Amino acid sequence: MEGGGAIPAGAGKAAYGAGPPKSPLHPQPQPTLGARLADAELEPCAAEIVPQIIIVQGGQDVAMEVKSYGGNGWAVFIMSAEGAVSNVTLHQPASPLETVIHKGCFDIVSMTGSYLPSKTDGVSSLKGGFAISLVGADGRIFGGGLAGPLIAASPVQ
């Protein structure tokens, strides 16, 4: 091939982030950070997410301890948990009105949930709950929606 040769990588391509030439006739769009901050000033609880690690000691109710963080109008989101619990009452996924009590000590496999502040007729409350998966000493995994106390058998965080 006459006059041929390697074509440099990136030939014919603009550099990353390079756009059309900047001109006063074609202003660039501005980020909307100012608008978001203005909204956050009107709604202070929407301003930021503050991650927390809650440690619940053995013998305490995990659900009540987590729920107590939402008592000041904060929304609480449970991303995960680890530890052991005992004697758990769960709603069954197939039949949410029925509950089953599991007696013994179980390790937490997964736990998620949320409590959101709510106001009805001027009365503040928290709405929400937990979904939990547990494993027993025999290796059997089970779970459902929490329907009663969730007592820590060891420190749970």
PDB file of C-alpha atoms in Angstrom:
ATOM      1  CA  MET A   1       0.000   0.000   0.000  1.00  0.00           C
ATOM      2  CA  GLU A   2       1.522   3.241  -1.110  1.00  0.00           C
ATOM      3  CA  GLY A   3       1.429   6.167   1.241  1.00  0.00           C
ATOM      4  CA  GLY A   4      -0.159   3.945   3.822  1.00  0.00           C
ATOM      5  CA  GLY A   5       0.780   3.717   7.407  1.00  0.00           C
ATOM      6  CA  ALA A   6      -0.649   3.240  10.802  1.00  0.00           C
ATOM      7  CA  ILE A   7      -3.501   5.481  11.771  1.00  0.00           C
ATOM      8  CA  PRO A   8      -2.919   6.881  15.256  1.00  0.00           C
ATOM      9  CA  ALA A   9      -5.428   5.747  17.845  1.00  0.00           C
ATOM     10  CA  GLY A  10      -7.956   8.463  18.379  1.00  0.00           C
ATOM     11  CA  ALA A  11      -7.378  10.113  15.033  1.00  0.00           C
ATOM     12  CA  GLY A  12     -10.524  11.898  13.975  1.00  0.00           C
ATOM     13  CA  LYS A  13     -11.942  11.870  17.505  1.00  0.00           C
ATOM     14  CA  ALA A  14     -12.232  14.844  19.814  1.00  0.00           C
ATOM     15  CA  ALA A  15     -10.491  14.675  23.147  1.00  0.00           C
ATOM     16  CA  TYR A  16     -12.639  13.419  26.032  1.00  0.00           C
ATOM     17  CA  GLY A  17     -14.775  16.213  27.386  1.00  0.00           C
ATOM     18  CA  ALA A  18     -14.098  18.461  24.434  1.00  0.00           C
ATOM     19  CA  GLY A  19     -17.238  19.869  22.968  1.00  0.00           C
ATOM     20  CA  PRO A  20     -18.068  22.547  20.499  1.00  0.00           C
ATOM     21  CA  PRO A  21     -16.016  25.713  20.862  1.00  0.00           C
ATOM     22  CA  LYS A  22     -17.263  27.941  23.649  1.00  0.00           C
ATOM     23  CA  SER A  23     -18.820  31.149  22.467  1.00  0.00           C
ATOM     24  CA  PRO A  24     -20.790  33.951  24.096  1.00  0.00           C
ATOM     25  CA  LEU A  25     -23.434  33.322  21.445  1.00  0.00           C
ATOM     26  CA  HIS A  26     -23.821  29.677  22.576  1.00  0.00           C
ATOM     27  CA  PRO A  27     -23.725  29.607  26.391  1.00  0.00           C
ATOM     28  CA  GLN A  28     -23.060  26.254  28.041  1.00  0.00           C
ATOM     29  CA  PRO A  29     -25.816  24.798  30.258  1.00  0.00           C
ATOM     30  CA  GLN A  30     -25.192  25.379  33.941  1.00  0.00           C
ATOM     31  CA  PRO A  31     -25.584  22.691  36.600  1.00  0.00           C
ATOM     32  CA  THR A  32     -28.762  22.920  38.661  1.00  0.00           C
ATOM     33  CA  LEU A  33     -26.981  22.653  42.010  1.00  0.00           C
ATOM     34  CA  GLY A  34     -28.375  26.002  43.161  1.00  0.00           C
ATOM     35  CA  ALA A  35     -31.948  24.824  42.560  1.00  0.00           C
ATOM     36  CA  ARG A  36     -31.336  21.618  44.548  1.00  0.00           C
ATOM     37  CA  LEU A  37     -29.855  23.579  47.439  1.00  0.00           C
ATOM     38  CA  ALA A  38     -32.847  25.899  47.429  1.00  0.00           C
ATOM     39  CA  ASP A  39     -35.168  22.871  47.671  1.00  0.00           C
ATOM     40  CA  ALA A  40     -33.053  21.485  50.511  1.00  0.00           C
ATOM     41  CA  GLU A  41     -33.472  24.739  52.431  1.00  0.00           C
ATOM     42  CA  LEU A  42     -37.250  24.366  52.208  1.00  0.00           C
ATOM     43  CA  GLU A  43     -37.106  20.685  53.204  1.00  0.00           C
ATOM     44  CA  PRO A  44     -34.262  20.243  55.705  1.00  0.00           C
ATOM     45  CA  CYS A  45     -34.662  16.470  56.041  1.00  0.00           C
ATOM     46  CA  ALA A  46     -34.072  16.146  52.284  1.00  0.00           C
ATOM     47  CA  ALA A  47     -30.719  17.913  52.568  1.00  0.00           C
ATOM     48  CA  GLU A  48     -28.537  14.881  53.196  1.00  0.00           C
ATOM     49  CA  ILE A  49     -28.342  11.217  54.065  1.00  0.00           C
ATOM     50  CA  VAL A  50     -26.467  10.549  57.289  1.00  0.00           C
ATOM     51  CA  PRO A  51     -25.269   6.941  57.529  1.00  0.00           C
ATOM     52  CA  GLN A  52     -25.319   5.470  61.019  1.00  0.00           C
ATOM     53  CA  ILE A  53     -24.254   2.159  62.511  1.00  0.00           C
ATOM     54  CA  ILE A  54     -26.638   1.170  65.277  1.00  0.00           C
ATOM     55  CA  ILE A  55     -25.372  -1.454  67.716  1.00  0.00           C
ATOM     56  CA  VAL A  56     -28.072  -3.250  69.688  1.00  0.00           C
ATOM     57  CA  GLN A  57     -26.886  -5.278  72.681  1.00  0.00           C
ATOM     58  CA  GLY A  58     -28.083  -8.806  73.466  1.00  0.00           C
ATOM     59  CA  GLY A  59     -31.508  -8.901  75.121  1.00  0.00           C
ATOM     60  CA  GLN A  60     -32.724  -5.652  73.494  1.00  0.00           C
ATOM     61  CA  ASP A  61     -35.428  -5.373  70.816  1.00  0.00           C
ATOM     62  CA  VAL A  62     -33.648  -4.555  67.541  1.00  0.00           C
ATOM     63  CA  ALA A  63     -36.801  -3.195  65.891  1.00  0.00           C
ATOM     64  CA  MET A  64     -37.564  -0.776  68.748  1.00  0.00           C
ATOM     65  CA  GLU A  65     -33.962   0.476  68.883  1.00  0.00           C
ATOM     66  CA  VAL A  66     -33.925   1.177  65.135  1.00  0.00           C
ATOM     67  CA  LYS A  67     -37.392   2.734  65.253  1.00  0.00           C
ATOM     68  CA  SER A  68     -36.286   5.084  68.053  1.00  0.00           C
ATOM     69  CA  TYR A  69     -33.949   6.797  65.569  1.00  0.00           C
ATOM     70  CA  GLY A  70     -37.012   7.850  63.577  1.00  0.00           C
ATOM     71  CA  GLY A  71     -38.701   9.486  66.564  1.00  0.00           C
ATOM     72  CA  ASN A  72     -37.343  12.938  65.701  1.00  0.00           C
ATOM     73  CA  GLY A  73     -38.930  13.125  62.261  1.00  0.00           C
ATOM     74  CA  TRP A  74     -36.052  11.336  60.511  1.00  0.00           C
ATOM     75  CA  ALA A  75     -36.651   8.625  57.943  1.00  0.00           C
ATOM     76  CA  VAL A  76     -34.729   5.438  58.789  1.00  0.00           C
ATOM     77  CA  PHE A  77     -33.567   3.006  56.092  1.00  0.00           C
ATOM     78  CA  ILE A  78     -32.054  -0.355  57.050  1.00  0.00           C
ATOM     79  CA  MET A  79     -29.528  -1.472  54.450  1.00  0.00           C
ATOM     80  CA  SER A  80     -28.101  -4.565  56.150  1.00  0.00           C
ATOM     81  CA  ALA A  81     -27.490  -6.159  59.527  1.00  0.00           C
ATOM     82  CA  GLU A  82     -25.374  -8.804  61.162  1.00  0.00           C
ATOM     83  CA  GLY A  83     -25.648 -10.670  64.424  1.00  0.00           C
ATOM     84  CA  ALA A  84     -27.898 -13.257  66.042  1.00  0.00           C
ATOM     85  CA  VAL A  85     -31.498 -13.018  67.226  1.00  0.00           C
ATOM     86  CA  SER A  86     -33.833 -15.303  69.164  1.00  0.00           C
ATOM     87  CA  ASN A  87     -37.531 -16.209  69.069  1.00  0.00           C
ATOM     88  CA  VAL A  88     -38.707 -14.357  65.968  1.00  0.00           C
ATOM     89  CA  THR A  89     -42.328 -13.802  64.883  1.00  0.00           C
ATOM     90  CA  LEU A  90     -42.689 -13.390  61.102  1.00  0.00           C
ATOM     91  CA  HIS A  91     -45.443 -12.703  58.599  1.00  0.00           C
ATOM     92  CA  GLN A  92     -45.274 -15.300  55.861  1.00  0.00           C
ATOM     93  CA  PRO A  93     -44.809 -13.950  52.295  1.00  0.00           C
ATOM     94  CA  ALA A  94     -47.598 -16.144  50.864  1.00  0.00           C
ATOM     95  CA  SER A  95     -50.070 -15.228  53.606  1.00  0.00           C
ATOM     96  CA  PRO A  96     -49.267 -11.868  55.270  1.00  0.00           C
ATOM     97  CA  LEU A  97     -52.075 -12.155  57.844  1.00  0.00           C
ATOM     98  CA  GLU A  98     -50.647 -15.364  59.290  1.00  0.00           C
ATOM     99  CA  THR A  99     -47.665 -15.284  61.606  1.00  0.00           C
ATOM    100  CA  VAL A 100     -45.202 -17.986  62.557  1.00  0.00           C
ATOM    101  CA  ILE A 101     -43.060 -18.001  65.703  1.00  0.00           C
ATOM    102  CA  HIS A 102     -39.569 -19.435  65.268  1.00  0.00           C
ATOM    103  CA  LYS A 103     -37.981 -20.400  68.607  1.00  0.00           C
ATOM    104  CA  GLY A 104     -34.232 -20.681  69.031  1.00  0.00           C
ATOM    105  CA  CYS A 105     -31.138 -18.724  68.053  1.00  0.00           C
ATOM    106  CA  PHE A 106     -30.747 -17.587  64.430  1.00  0.00           C
ATOM    107  CA  ASP A 107     -28.084 -15.698  62.499  1.00  0.00           C
ATOM    108  CA  ILE A 108     -29.180 -12.778  60.335  1.00  0.00           C
ATOM    109  CA  VAL A 109     -28.581 -13.442  56.632  1.00  0.00           C
ATOM    110  CA  SER A 110     -30.245 -10.259  55.386  1.00  0.00           C
ATOM    111  CA  MET A 111     -32.322  -7.485  56.875  1.00  0.00           C
ATOM    112  CA  THR A 112     -33.790  -4.483  55.092  1.00  0.00           C
ATOM    113  CA  GLY A 113     -36.573  -2.063  55.804  1.00  0.00           C
ATOM    114  CA  SER A 114     -37.585   1.485  56.466  1.00  0.00           C
ATOM    115  CA  TYR A 115     -39.493   3.688  58.863  1.00  0.00           C
ATOM    116  CA  LEU A 116     -40.858   6.927  57.439  1.00  0.00           C
ATOM    117  CA  PRO A 117     -42.327   9.790  59.452  1.00  0.00           C
ATOM    118  CA  SER A 118     -46.039  10.280  58.838  1.00  0.00           C
ATOM    119  CA  LYS A 119     -48.597  12.791  60.082  1.00  0.00           C
ATOM    120  CA  THR A 120     -52.331  12.063  60.134  1.00  0.00           C
ATOM    121  CA  ASP A 121     -54.770  14.550  61.654  1.00  0.00           C
ATOM    122  CA  GLY A 122     -51.859  16.316  63.371  1.00  0.00           C
ATOM    123  CA  VAL A 123     -50.587  13.093  65.007  1.00  0.00           C
ATOM    124  CA  SER A 124     -47.009  12.080  64.117  1.00  0.00           C
ATOM    125  CA  SER A 125     -46.111   8.427  63.738  1.00  0.00           C
ATOM    126  CA  LEU A 126     -43.716   6.134  61.901  1.00  0.00           C
ATOM    127  CA  LYS A 127     -44.831   3.835  59.089  1.00  0.00           C
ATOM    128  CA  GLY A 128     -42.770   0.904  57.841  1.00  0.00           C
ATOM    129  CA  GLY A 129     -41.206  -2.358  58.875  1.00  0.00           C
ATOM    130  CA  PHE A 130     -38.503  -4.970  58.331  1.00  0.00           C
ATOM    131  CA  ALA A 131     -37.981  -7.846  55.946  1.00  0.00           C
ATOM    132  CA  ILE A 132     -35.555 -10.377  57.379  1.00  0.00           C
ATOM    133  CA  SER A 133     -33.895 -13.635  56.323  1.00  0.00           C
ATOM    134  CA  LEU A 134     -32.414 -15.900  58.981  1.00  0.00           C
ATOM    135  CA  VAL A 135     -30.488 -19.163  59.156  1.00  0.00           C
ATOM    136  CA  GLY A 136     -30.732 -21.734  61.942  1.00  0.00           C
ATOM    137  CA  ALA A 137     -28.075 -24.052  63.333  1.00  0.00           C
ATOM    138  CA  ASP A 138     -29.319 -26.759  60.935  1.00  0.00           C
ATOM    139  CA  GLY A 139     -28.565 -24.521  57.903  1.00  0.00           C
ATOM    140  CA  ARG A 140     -32.224 -23.934  57.043  1.00  0.00           C
ATOM    141  CA  ILE A 141     -32.851 -20.420  55.694  1.00  0.00           C
ATOM    142  CA  PHE A 142     -36.251 -18.764  56.208  1.00  0.00           C
ATOM    143  CA  GLY A 143     -37.636 -15.275  56.380  1.00  0.00           C
ATOM    144  CA  GLY A 144     -40.556 -12.899  56.085  1.00  0.00           C
ATOM    145  CA  GLY A 145     -41.839  -9.591  57.388  1.00  0.00           C
ATOM    146  CA  LEU A 146     -41.205  -8.886  61.056  1.00  0.00           C
ATOM    147  CA  ALA A 147     -44.445  -9.241  63.045  1.00  0.00           C
ATOM    148  CA  GLY A 148     -43.248  -8.867  66.624  1.00  0.00           C
ATOM    149  CA  PRO A 149     -40.193  -8.162  68.746  1.00  0.00           C
ATOM    150  CA  LEU A 150     -36.767  -8.980  67.302  1.00  0.00           C
ATOM    151  CA  ILE A 151     -34.644  -9.748  70.368  1.00  0.00           C
ATOM    152  CA  ALA A 152     -30.878  -9.656  69.901  1.00  0.00           C
ATOM    153  CA  ALA A 153     -29.159 -12.852  71.095  1.00  0.00           C
ATOM    154  CA  SER A 154     -25.745 -11.206  70.565  1.00  0.00           C
ATOM    155  CA  PRO A 155     -24.752  -7.678  69.581  1.00  0.00           C
ATOM    156  CA  VAL A 156     -26.539  -6.809  66.319  1.00  0.00           C
ATOM    157  CA  GLN A 157     -25.387  -3.988  64.097  1.00  0.00           C
TER     158      GLN A 157
END
